[in-house]
Amino acid sequence: MIVRLNLGGAIVGLPFAFYHLGIPMGTIILIFIAFLCYKSCQMYLSLKELCPGRLTSLYGFGYMLMGRKSVFIISFVELFHYVCLIMIEIIVFSEVS
């Protein structure tokens, strides 16, 4: 479901963003976001190599580095992310209908 929601938000949101930003600014922002995704993946993989044990989830990394409160912080960030994706789909589909 997570991948489906992310891809759905991107497929629906990208044309909407390009419509409002224009092709040049939309392309610049898209490249910037791709760069941020690339850097975050690099950081995640380097952290995975530095941590002892077989931690594979963000929750495990957070718990090991910051304690119990990190689990709640990560959960809140993910909840906020998914609520925003749902809002994007609602905004786009309300303007299309």
mmCIF file of C-alpha atoms in Angstrom:
data_model
loop_
_atom_site.group_PDB
_atom_site.id
_atom_site.type_symbol
_atom_site.label_atom_id
_atom_site.label_comp_id
_atom_site.label_asym_id
_atom_site.label_seq_id
_atom_site.Cartn_x
_atom_site.Cartn_y
_atom_site.Cartn_z
ATOM 1 C CA MET A 1 0.000 0.000 0.000
ATOM 2 C CA ILE A 2 2.857 2.389 0.777
ATOM 3 C CA VAL A 3 4.360 2.110 -2.691
ATOM 4 C CA ARG A 4 0.948 2.381 -4.322
ATOM 5 C CA LEU A 5 0.120 5.532 -2.372
ATOM 6 C CA ASN A 6 3.480 7.153 -3.175
ATOM 7 C CA LEU A 7 3.268 6.323 -6.860
ATOM 8 C CA GLY A 8 -0.364 7.407 -7.018
ATOM 9 C CA GLY A 9 0.468 10.737 -5.420
ATOM 10 C CA ALA A 10 3.381 11.257 -7.798
ATOM 11 C CA ILE A 11 1.437 10.300 -10.927
ATOM 12 C CA VAL A 12 -1.438 12.562 -9.985
ATOM 13 C CA GLY A 13 0.608 15.364 -8.437
ATOM 14 C CA LEU A 14 3.351 15.841 -11.028
ATOM 15 C CA PRO A 15 1.154 17.087 -13.878
ATOM 16 C CA PHE A 16 -0.690 19.316 -11.419
ATOM 17 C CA ALA A 17 2.596 20.793 -10.163
ATOM 18 C CA PHE A 18 3.942 21.324 -13.677
ATOM 19 C CA TYR A 19 0.690 23.026 -14.675
ATOM 20 C CA HIS A 20 1.028 25.565 -11.874
ATOM 21 C CA LEU A 21 4.829 26.001 -11.913
ATOM 22 C CA GLY A 22 5.519 25.812 -15.620
ATOM 23 C CA ILE A 23 7.961 23.530 -17.410
ATOM 24 C CA PRO A 24 11.262 25.280 -16.470
ATOM 25 C CA MET A 25 10.578 25.720 -12.739
ATOM 26 C CA GLY A 26 8.869 22.310 -12.494
ATOM 27 C CA THR A 27 11.911 20.654 -14.054
ATOM 28 C CA ILE A 28 14.308 22.438 -11.694
ATOM 29 C CA ILE A 29 12.294 21.432 -8.639
ATOM 30 C CA LEU A 30 11.943 17.848 -9.900
ATOM 31 C CA ILE A 31 15.724 17.567 -10.331
ATOM 32 C CA PHE A 32 16.253 19.042 -6.863
ATOM 33 C CA ILE A 33 13.847 16.534 -5.291
ATOM 34 C CA ALA A 34 15.543 13.664 -7.159
ATOM 35 C CA PHE A 35 18.894 14.838 -5.774
ATOM 36 C CA LEU A 36 17.481 14.936 -2.229
ATOM 37 C CA CYS A 37 16.098 11.395 -2.640
ATOM 38 C CA TYR A 38 19.471 10.184 -3.892
ATOM 39 C CA LYS A 39 21.326 11.754 -0.956
ATOM 40 C CA SER A 40 18.841 10.379 1.594
ATOM 41 C CA CYS A 41 19.263 6.866 0.151
ATOM 42 C CA GLN A 42 23.043 7.236 0.402
ATOM 43 C CA MET A 43 22.756 8.353 4.025
ATOM 44 C CA TYR A 44 20.432 5.436 4.843
ATOM 45 C CA LEU A 45 22.806 2.889 3.311
ATOM 46 C CA SER A 46 25.888 4.362 5.004
ATOM 47 C CA LEU A 47 24.046 4.342 8.347
ATOM 48 C CA LYS A 48 23.107 0.717 7.770
ATOM 49 C CA GLU A 49 26.774 -0.179 7.294
ATOM 50 C CA LEU A 50 27.838 1.721 10.445
ATOM 51 C CA CYS A 51 25.280 0.210 12.808
ATOM 52 C CA PRO A 52 26.079 -3.104 14.473
ATOM 53 C CA GLY A 53 23.621 -5.922 14.060
ATOM 54 C CA ARG A 54 21.061 -6.487 11.351
ATOM 55 C CA LEU A 55 18.884 -3.399 11.630
ATOM 56 C CA THR A 56 16.739 -3.015 8.557
ATOM 57 C CA SER A 57 14.035 -0.536 9.495
ATOM 58 C CA LEU A 58 14.019 3.154 10.300
ATOM 59 C CA TYR A 59 12.391 2.329 13.619
ATOM 60 C CA GLY A 60 15.307 0.100 14.591
ATOM 61 C CA PHE A 61 17.858 2.744 13.630
ATOM 62 C CA GLY A 62 15.987 5.436 15.498
ATOM 63 C CA TYR A 63 15.582 3.302 18.605
ATOM 64 C CA MET A 64 19.265 2.449 18.635
ATOM 65 C CA LEU A 65 20.418 6.040 18.106
ATOM 66 C CA MET A 66 17.854 8.137 19.997
ATOM 67 C CA GLY A 67 15.851 5.779 22.191
ATOM 68 C CA ARG A 68 12.124 5.182 22.501
ATOM 69 C CA LYS A 69 11.011 8.709 21.555
ATOM 70 C CA SER A 70 12.378 8.249 18.019
ATOM 71 C CA VAL A 71 9.767 5.577 17.281
ATOM 72 C CA PHE A 72 7.014 8.123 17.941
ATOM 73 C CA ILE A 73 8.772 10.827 15.915
ATOM 74 C CA ILE A 74 9.225 8.528 12.919
ATOM 75 C CA SER A 75 5.589 7.380 13.161
ATOM 76 C CA PHE A 76 4.374 10.992 13.231
ATOM 77 C CA VAL A 77 6.502 11.922 10.200
ATOM 78 C CA GLU A 78 5.150 8.939 8.241
ATOM 79 C CA LEU A 79 1.577 9.760 9.244
ATOM 80 C CA PHE A 80 2.050 13.367 8.138
ATOM 81 C CA HIS A 81 3.529 12.167 4.831
ATOM 82 C CA TYR A 82 0.583 9.909 4.032
ATOM 83 C CA VAL A 83 -2.011 12.498 5.039
ATOM 84 C CA CYS A 84 -0.334 14.986 2.699
ATOM 85 C CA LEU A 85 -0.343 12.463 -0.149
ATOM 86 C CA ILE A 86 -4.042 11.828 0.345
ATOM 87 C CA MET A 87 -4.675 15.601 0.383
ATOM 88 C CA ILE A 88 -2.808 15.930 -2.934
ATOM 89 C CA GLU A 89 -5.034 13.310 -4.527
ATOM 90 C CA ILE A 90 -8.184 14.945 -3.134
ATOM 91 C CA ILE A 91 -7.145 18.397 -4.413
ATOM 92 C CA VAL A 92 -6.259 17.151 -7.881
ATOM 93 C CA PHE A 93 -9.344 14.963 -8.298
ATOM 94 C CA SER A 94 -11.641 17.700 -7.029
ATOM 95 C CA GLU A 95 -10.363 20.050 -9.743
ATOM 96 C CA VAL A 96 -10.610 17.376 -12.444
ATOM 97 C CA SER A 97 -14.212 16.422 -11.660
#
